[in-house]
Coordinates of C-alpha atoms in Angstrom, one line a residue:
M1 CA 4.4 20.8 136.9
S2 CA 0.3 20.8 137.4
E3 CA -2.2 22.2 139.5
F4 CA -4.1 19.3 139.0
G5 CA -5.6 18.5 142.9
M6 CA -4.0 21.8 145.0
S7 CA -5.3 25.0 142.6
E8 CA -8.1 23.5 141.8
S9 CA -9.8 23.4 144.9
L10 CA -9.4 27.5 144.7
V11 CA -10.5 28.5 140.8
G12 CA -11.1 24.3 139.0
A13 CA -7.1 23.9 138.0
R14 CA -5.7 23.9 134.8
A15 CA -3.5 21.5 134.6
G16 CA 0.2 23.1 134.6
F17 CA 3.6 21.2 132.9
P18 CA 7.3 21.0 134.8
G19 CA 7.6 24.9 135.2
E20 CA 4.6 26.3 134.9
G21 CA 2.2 24.1 137.1
T22 CA 1.9 21.1 139.6
P23 CA -0.6 18.1 141.0
P24 CA -1.3 17.0 144.3
G25 CA 0.1 13.3 144.8
A26 CA -0.3 9.9 146.1
R27 CA 0.2 7.8 148.4
A28 CA 3.5 5.1 147.6
S29 CA 2.0 3.0 150.2
S30 CA -1.5 2.6 148.9
L31 CA -0.2 2.0 145.5
V32 CA -1.0 -1.2 144.4
P33 CA -1.0 -2.8 141.0
G34 CA -4.0 -2.8 138.7
T35 CA -4.8 -2.7 135.9
P36 CA -1.5 -2.7 132.4
G37 CA -1.5 1.1 130.8
A38 CA -0.9 0.1 127.9
G39 CA -2.6 1.7 124.6
V40 CA -4.6 -1.3 122.5
A41 CA -4.5 -0.3 118.8
A42 CA -7.8 -0.4 117.4
P43 CA -9.3 -3.4 116.6
P44 CA -10.5 -4.6 112.8
N45 CA -14.0 -3.3 113.2
A46 CA -13.6 -0.5 115.3
P47 CA -15.5 2.8 114.0
V48 CA -14.2 3.5 110.5
E49 CA -12.6 6.9 112.2
D50 CA -11.2 4.9 114.8
L51 CA -9.2 3.0 112.8
L52 CA -8.6 5.2 110.6
R53 CA -7.0 8.4 113.2
E54 CA -5.2 5.2 114.4
L55 CA -3.4 4.2 111.3
A56 CA -2.8 8.0 110.0
P57 CA 1.0 7.8 112.1
Q58 CA 1.6 4.6 110.8
V59 CA 1.0 5.3 107.2
L60 CA 2.6 8.7 107.3
G61 CA 6.0 7.1 109.5
V62 CA 6.3 4.4 106.5
L63 CA 6.4 7.1 104.0
V64 CA 8.5 9.6 105.4
R65 CA 11.1 6.3 106.5
R66 CA 11.0 5.5 102.2
Y67 CA 10.7 9.0 100.8
G68 CA 11.6 11.6 102.8
Q69 CA 10.0 14.8 102.0
F70 CA 7.5 15.3 105.3
E71 CA 5.3 17.9 103.7
A72 CA 4.5 16.3 100.5
C73 CA 4.5 12.6 102.3
E74 CA 1.6 14.5 105.1
D75 CA -1.0 15.6 101.9
A76 CA 0.1 12.4 100.2
V77 CA -1.2 10.5 103.4
Q78 CA -4.3 13.6 104.6
E79 CA -5.8 12.1 100.9
A80 CA -5.2 9.4 101.1
L81 CA -7.8 9.4 104.6
L82 CA -9.6 11.2 102.6
A83 CA -10.3 8.6 100.5
A84 CA -10.8 5.8 103.0
A85 CA -13.2 8.2 104.7
S86 CA -15.3 8.6 101.4
R87 CA -14.8 5.0 100.7
W88 CA -14.9 2.1 103.1
P89 CA -18.7 2.4 104.6
G90 CA -20.2 2.0 101.5
E91 CA -17.2 -0.6 99.5
G92 CA -16.6 -2.4 103.1
R93 CA -12.7 -2.3 104.6
P94 CA -9.8 -4.1 102.2
E95 CA -7.7 -7.3 104.3
N96 CA -5.2 -4.7 104.9
P97 CA -6.4 -1.4 105.7
R98 CA -2.8 -0.1 106.0
A99 CA -1.1 -1.5 102.9
W100 CA -5.0 -0.5 101.4
L101 CA -3.4 3.3 103.1
V102 CA -0.3 3.2 102.4
T103 CA -0.6 2.5 98.4
V104 CA -2.7 4.9 97.9
A105 CA -0.7 7.5 99.7
A106 CA 2.2 6.3 97.9
R107 CA -0.1 6.6 94.8
R108 CA -0.8 10.1 95.5
L109 CA 3.0 10.9 95.7
V110 CA 4.0 9.5 92.3
D111 CA 0.9 11.9 91.3
Q112 CA 2.5 14.7 92.6
V113 CA 5.5 14.1 91.4
R114 CA 4.4 14.0 88.2
A115 CA 2.4 16.8 88.7
E116 CA 5.9 18.8 89.7
Q117 CA 8.8 17.5 86.1
A118 CA 7.3 20.3 84.4
R119 CA 9.0 23.3 86.8
R120 CA 11.7 20.0 88.4
H121 CA 14.7 19.1 87.3
R122 CA 15.2 14.7 87.0
E123 CA 17.1 15.0 89.8
E124 CA 14.4 15.6 92.3
R125 CA 11.7 14.1 90.5
A126 CA 13.6 10.4 91.2
A127 CA 14.2 10.9 94.9
L128 CA 10.3 10.8 95.4
A129 CA 9.0 8.8 92.7
T130 CA 8.6 5.1 92.7
P131 CA 7.8 2.8 90.0
Q132 CA 5.1 2.4 88.5
A133 CA 5.8 -1.7 89.0
E134 CA 5.9 -1.7 92.9
L135 CA 2.4 0.5 93.0
V136 CA 0.4 -2.5 90.7
G137 CA 2.3 -5.1 91.8
P138 CA 2.9 -6.0 95.5
A139 CA 0.7 -4.4 98.2
A140 CA 3.1 -0.9 99.2
D141 CA 3.4 -2.7 102.7
A142 CA 4.4 -6.1 101.8
R143 CA 8.0 -5.5 102.7
P144 CA 9.8 -7.8 105.7
D145 CA 9.2 -4.4 107.7
A146 CA 5.5 -4.1 106.8
D147 CA 5.4 -4.5 110.1
R148 CA 7.1 -1.9 111.8
D149 CA 5.3 1.1 113.3
D150 CA 7.1 4.2 113.3
S151 CA 5.0 6.3 114.8
L152 CA 7.5 7.1 117.9
T153 CA 10.2 8.4 115.4
L154 CA 7.1 10.5 114.1
F155 CA 6.3 11.6 117.4
F156 CA 10.1 12.8 118.0
L157 CA 10.2 14.2 114.2
C158 CA 6.8 16.4 115.0
C159 CA 9.0 18.1 118.4
H160 CA 11.9 19.2 116.2
P161 CA 13.9 21.2 118.3
A162 CA 13.5 23.9 115.1
L163 CA 9.6 23.9 115.9
S164 CA 8.4 26.2 118.8
G165 CA 6.2 24.6 121.1
P166 CA 2.7 26.0 119.2
S167 CA 3.9 24.7 116.0
R168 CA 5.2 21.2 117.8
V169 CA 1.2 21.3 118.9
A170 CA 0.0 21.7 116.3
L171 CA 1.5 19.1 113.9
T172 CA 1.8 16.5 116.1
L173 CA -2.4 17.0 116.5
R174 CA -2.3 16.7 112.9
A175 CA 0.1 14.4 111.8
V176 CA 0.4 11.6 115.1
G177 CA -3.2 12.8 116.0
G178 CA -4.7 12.5 112.5
L179 CA -7.3 15.5 113.4
T180 CA -8.3 17.9 110.3
T181 CA -6.6 21.5 110.8
A182 CA -10.3 22.5 111.0
Q183 CA -10.3 20.5 114.3
I184 CA -7.3 21.4 115.6
A185 CA -8.1 25.6 115.2
A186 CA -11.7 24.5 116.4
A187 CA -10.3 23.2 119.8
F188 CA -7.7 26.1 120.2
L189 CA -10.2 28.7 119.5
V190 CA -8.5 30.4 116.3
P191 CA -9.5 30.8 112.5
E192 CA -8.7 27.7 110.6
A193 CA -6.3 30.0 108.5
T194 CA -4.2 31.5 111.1
M195 CA -3.4 26.5 112.2
A196 CA -3.2 26.5 108.5
Q197 CA 0.1 28.9 108.4
R198 CA 1.4 27.7 111.8
I199 CA 0.9 23.8 110.3
S200 CA 2.0 24.7 107.1
R201 CA 5.4 27.3 109.2
A202 CA 5.3 24.3 111.0
K203 CA 6.2 21.7 107.9
Q204 CA 8.8 24.4 106.6
S205 CA 10.8 24.6 109.2
I206 CA 11.1 21.5 109.0
R207 CA 12.4 21.1 106.0
A208 CA 14.6 23.8 106.3
A209 CA 16.4 22.4 109.3
G210 CA 16.8 19.2 106.9
A211 CA 15.6 16.8 109.4
T212 CA 15.8 13.2 108.8
F213 CA 12.8 10.7 109.7
R214 CA 16.0 8.9 112.3
M215 CA 15.1 8.1 115.9
P216 CA 17.1 10.0 117.9
E217 CA 20.5 8.8 120.3
G218 CA 21.5 9.7 123.4
E219 CA 21.1 12.6 125.3
E220 CA 19.4 14.3 122.0
R221 CA 16.3 10.8 121.9
S222 CA 16.4 11.8 125.7
E223 CA 15.6 15.4 125.2
R224 CA 13.3 15.2 122.8
L225 CA 11.8 12.8 124.4
A226 CA 10.9 15.6 127.4
A227 CA 9.6 17.9 124.3
V228 CA 7.0 14.8 123.3
L229 CA 6.2 15.0 127.3
H230 CA 5.9 18.3 127.4
V231 CA 3.1 18.7 124.2
L232 CA 1.8 15.6 125.3
Y233 CA 0.6 17.7 128.3
L234 CA 0.1 21.2 126.8
V235 CA -2.4 19.7 124.9
F236 CA -4.1 17.8 127.8
N237 CA -3.2 20.8 129.5
E238 CA -5.6 22.9 127.4
G239 CA -8.5 20.1 127.1
Y240 CA -8.5 20.0 131.0
T241 CA -8.9 23.8 131.5
A242 CA -9.3 26.3 128.7
T243 CA -6.6 28.9 128.1
D244 CA -10.3 31.7 127.7
G245 CA -13.5 30.8 125.7
A246 CA -17.3 30.6 127.5
E247 CA -15.8 26.7 128.0
L248 CA -14.1 25.5 130.9
T249 CA -13.1 22.5 129.7
V250 CA -12.4 21.3 125.8
P251 CA -12.9 17.3 126.1
M252 CA -11.9 16.8 122.7
L253 CA -8.0 18.0 122.9
S254 CA -8.3 15.8 126.6
E255 CA -8.6 12.3 125.1
E256 CA -6.6 13.2 122.4
A257 CA -3.7 13.8 124.4
I258 CA -4.5 10.5 127.2
R259 CA -5.0 8.8 123.4
L260 CA -1.8 9.7 122.3
V261 CA 0.0 9.1 125.7
R262 CA -1.5 5.6 125.6
M263 CA 0.0 4.9 122.4
L264 CA 3.1 6.6 123.2
H265 CA 3.2 4.2 125.8
R266 CA 3.0 1.0 124.5
L267 CA 6.1 2.2 121.8
L268 CA 7.7 3.2 125.7
P269 CA 6.8 0.4 127.9
D270 CA 9.6 0.8 130.6
D271 CA 10.2 3.9 130.6
G272 CA 8.5 5.6 133.8
E273 CA 8.1 9.8 133.1
V274 CA 6.1 7.8 129.9
A275 CA 3.7 5.7 132.8
G276 CA 3.9 8.7 135.1
L277 CA 2.3 11.2 132.8
L278 CA 0.0 8.6 131.9
A279 CA -1.4 7.9 135.1
L280 CA -1.4 12.3 135.9
M281 CA -4.0 12.6 132.6
L282 CA -5.8 9.4 133.4
L283 CA -6.2 10.1 137.8
T284 CA -6.8 13.8 136.6
D285 CA -9.5 13.5 133.6
A286 CA -11.4 11.2 135.8
R287 CA -12.4 14.2 137.7
R288 CA -13.8 15.6 135.2
P289 CA -17.4 14.3 135.2
A290 CA -18.0 16.7 138.7
R291 CA -16.1 18.9 137.0
T292 CA -18.7 21.0 136.4
G293 CA -22.5 22.5 137.1
P294 CA -25.5 21.9 135.7
G295 CA -25.0 25.2 133.6
G296 CA -21.4 24.5 133.2
D297 CA -20.5 26.6 136.1
L298 CA -16.8 25.5 138.0
V299 CA -17.6 22.8 140.9
P300 CA -14.2 24.2 143.2
L301 CA -12.9 20.2 144.2
D302 CA -13.5 20.3 147.8
E303 CA -17.3 21.1 146.1
Q304 CA -17.4 18.1 144.3
D305 CA -19.4 14.7 143.8
R306 CA -16.2 11.9 144.2
G307 CA -19.0 9.2 143.8
R308 CA -18.9 11.2 140.1
W309 CA -15.7 10.9 139.4
D310 CA -14.3 8.2 137.1
R311 CA -13.5 5.3 139.3
G312 CA -12.2 3.6 136.3
L313 CA -9.7 5.6 135.4
I314 CA -8.6 6.2 138.9
E315 CA -7.8 2.3 138.9
E316 CA -5.5 2.3 136.7
G317 CA -3.6 5.6 136.5
V318 CA -2.8 4.6 140.5
G319 CA -1.6 1.0 139.2
L320 CA 0.6 2.3 136.2
L321 CA 1.8 3.7 139.9
G322 CA 2.3 0.8 141.9
R323 CA 4.4 -1.2 139.0
F324 CA 6.7 2.1 138.5
L325 CA 7.0 4.0 141.7
P326 CA 8.8 0.7 143.1
R327 CA 11.1 0.9 140.0
G328 CA 13.8 3.3 141.6
K329 CA 13.9 6.2 139.5
V330 CA 11.4 9.1 140.1
G331 CA 10.6 11.7 137.4
P332 CA 8.3 15.4 137.6
Y333 CA 4.8 13.4 136.0
Q334 CA 5.3 10.1 138.2
L335 CA 4.7 12.7 141.1
Q336 CA 3.0 14.8 140.1
A337 CA 0.7 11.6 139.4
A338 CA 1.3 10.3 143.0
I339 CA -0.2 14.1 143.9
A340 CA -3.3 13.0 141.7
A341 CA -3.5 9.8 143.6
V342 CA -4.1 11.3 147.4
H343 CA -6.8 13.4 145.7
A344 CA -8.6 10.0 144.3
E345 CA -7.7 7.4 147.6
A346 CA -9.8 10.6 150.0
G347 CA -13.8 9.7 149.8
R348 CA -14.8 13.4 150.7
A349 CA -12.0 16.4 150.9
D350 CA -11.9 16.7 154.6
D351 CA -10.1 13.1 154.1
T352 CA -7.3 13.7 152.0
D353 CA -4.1 13.7 153.4
W354 CA -2.5 17.2 152.9
P355 CA 0.6 16.7 154.9
Q356 CA 1.9 13.4 152.5
I357 CA 0.4 16.3 149.2
L358 CA 3.5 18.9 151.0
A359 CA 6.2 15.6 151.3
L360 CA 5.5 15.3 147.5
Y361 CA 5.4 18.8 146.6
D362 CA 8.5 18.8 148.6
L363 CA 10.2 16.1 146.5
L364 CA 8.2 17.7 143.1
E365 CA 10.2 21.5 144.1
Q366 CA 13.9 19.7 144.7
V367 CA 13.4 18.3 141.3
E368 CA 11.6 20.6 139.2
P369 CA 11.4 23.7 140.7
S370 CA 9.1 26.2 139.4
P371 CA 7.4 29.2 140.1
V372 CA 3.9 27.4 140.1
V373 CA 5.7 24.5 142.2
A374 CA 6.2 26.6 144.7
L375 CA 2.4 28.2 144.6
N376 CA 0.6 24.8 144.8
R377 CA 3.1 23.9 147.6
A378 CA 2.3 26.8 149.1
V379 CA -2.0 25.6 148.7
A380 CA -0.2 22.5 151.1
V381 CA 1.6 24.9 153.6
A382 CA -1.9 26.6 154.4
M383 CA -4.0 22.9 154.7
V384 CA -1.0 21.9 157.0
H385 CA 0.4 24.9 158.9
G386 CA -2.0 27.3 158.3
P387 CA -2.2 30.7 156.2
A388 CA -0.4 32.5 157.6
V389 CA 2.0 31.5 156.7
A390 CA 1.2 29.9 153.2
L391 CA 0.8 34.6 152.7
D392 CA 5.0 34.3 154.0
L393 CA 5.4 32.8 150.9
L394 CA 3.8 33.6 148.7
A395 CA 5.0 37.1 148.9
E396 CA 8.1 35.3 147.9
L397 CA 6.4 34.8 145.2
E398 CA 5.4 38.0 143.8
A399 CA 8.6 38.5 143.0
D400 CA 8.7 36.8 140.1
R401 CA 7.8 39.0 136.8
R402 CA 4.8 36.0 135.3
M403 CA 4.1 35.0 138.5
A404 CA 2.5 38.4 140.0
R405 CA 0.8 38.9 136.1
H406 CA -0.9 35.5 136.9
H407 CA -4.4 35.1 138.0
R408 CA -4.0 32.2 140.1
L409 CA -1.4 34.3 142.2
H410 CA -4.8 36.5 142.8
A411 CA -6.7 33.9 144.1
A412 CA -4.1 31.3 145.9
R413 CA -4.2 34.8 147.9
A414 CA -7.9 35.9 148.0
H415 CA -8.3 31.6 150.1
F416 CA -5.7 32.1 152.0
L417 CA -6.7 35.8 153.1
E418 CA -10.9 33.9 153.6
M419 CA -9.2 31.1 155.8
A420 CA -7.5 33.4 157.9
G421 CA -11.1 35.6 158.2
E422 CA -9.9 38.4 156.6
Y423 CA -12.9 38.7 154.1
E424 CA -13.0 42.5 153.1
R425 CA -8.8 42.0 151.5
A426 CA -10.3 38.7 150.4
A427 CA -12.8 40.2 148.0
D428 CA -10.3 42.7 146.6
A429 CA -8.0 39.9 145.9
Y430 CA -10.5 37.7 144.2
R431 CA -11.8 40.5 142.1
E432 CA -8.4 41.3 141.3
A433 CA -8.1 37.4 139.9
A434 CA -11.0 37.6 138.7
R435 CA -9.7 40.9 136.5
R436 CA -7.0 39.1 134.9
A437 CA -8.7 35.3 134.8
M438 CA -9.4 35.1 130.8
S439 CA -11.3 32.0 130.8
V440 CA -15.5 32.7 131.4
P441 CA -16.0 29.6 133.9
E442 CA -13.6 31.5 136.5
R443 CA -14.1 34.4 136.4
R444 CA -17.8 33.4 137.4
Y445 CA -16.4 31.6 140.0
L446 CA -14.4 33.8 140.8
T447 CA -16.8 36.7 140.7
G448 CA -18.9 34.1 143.0
R449 CA -16.5 34.2 145.9
V450 CA -16.7 37.6 146.2
V451 CA -19.7 37.1 146.4
R452 CA -20.6 34.4 149.0
L453 CA -18.1 36.4 151.0
G454 CA -20.2 40.0 151.1
E455 CA -23.6 38.2 151.3
G456 CA -20.8 36.2 155.3

């Protein structure tokens, strides 16, 4: 779940995923209908880059549905996108940009097949080859299903069970997000060659698994959708609070995650958890302008200038919750968004409705229990019932080896000890948390807490 609001008050918060973290929530009684959250396709006059990113998954979906061979189709689409990026600014956009891209990508695909004729049997060539007449006649996208958007199926394919978590993230950003390998590598602070290998292995895994371009049904669809949401949440998390490095945030990743969830919400407008994830991201990202100081230092939630929070994003997120919470079944993303909304409602940190947040965490722990949800709930307990009770809860969490090694558990203990007036022990806990933190801004913040305690 997410630590969006709560543990941000301790160490700047990293959004978690169900089972990895948890956010602060929302007062259901105050959630009223607001701005619809459905994504809107890039308009015809949008910048070329934005239009290409919007069209990329649609074009790839068309090719994979028609010809199969995800890897070959993805390469062909990338070439078509490069051609458009170089030609459209000077020559002008075609009347039907998507059809143009499909046609060019199909031609590239045929060229690839022909280049392999010397070492492939005719049967293998025929599987991909398109008759030349189709390429010089009507546009490749001019068919009865021309307006069909295969982006949702593409989401599911990129999150195939045969892929590892990191591979799903990389392939989704590449195939659905339209990011280049270099952009993805830079965002995750890994060499481009490493990311290229990861994407290549993902494509090979899809081929080896015999994955087909189809919409999953029944339980498989539900499981695959959960994986898609997980991937998008992980992307947002890394953008909201980078795992390591000199910067606290990677805005490109947060923005891309929000864009992709908007797309998913447009494709599945009645799914409560898709809407919940979008609301959660919007409500959380609204705080980004206030999360760092002039020098890039982390500013904890209770010290942020709330006048800098993006009210437009908050209104949109609250509006989504207002439309979906009353519908009945509430999932973990909706609960996390509700917690984030409670924080958004508080004009000052002292106005935060911590009893409401604790009640939401209690419900979240029932719906999807995890050590990080328990850690976040402990913070709410400290704010409602005092630090001594919360410290007892942390003692129980230490039995989980994953949490015992995590810097956030030590940061939480330090915070509770500081609340209890045990400053020397709190300083020791802050030092241990700083030692374990990988993010430079988080490490600076935790070390700064030690200094402040010493000066006090």
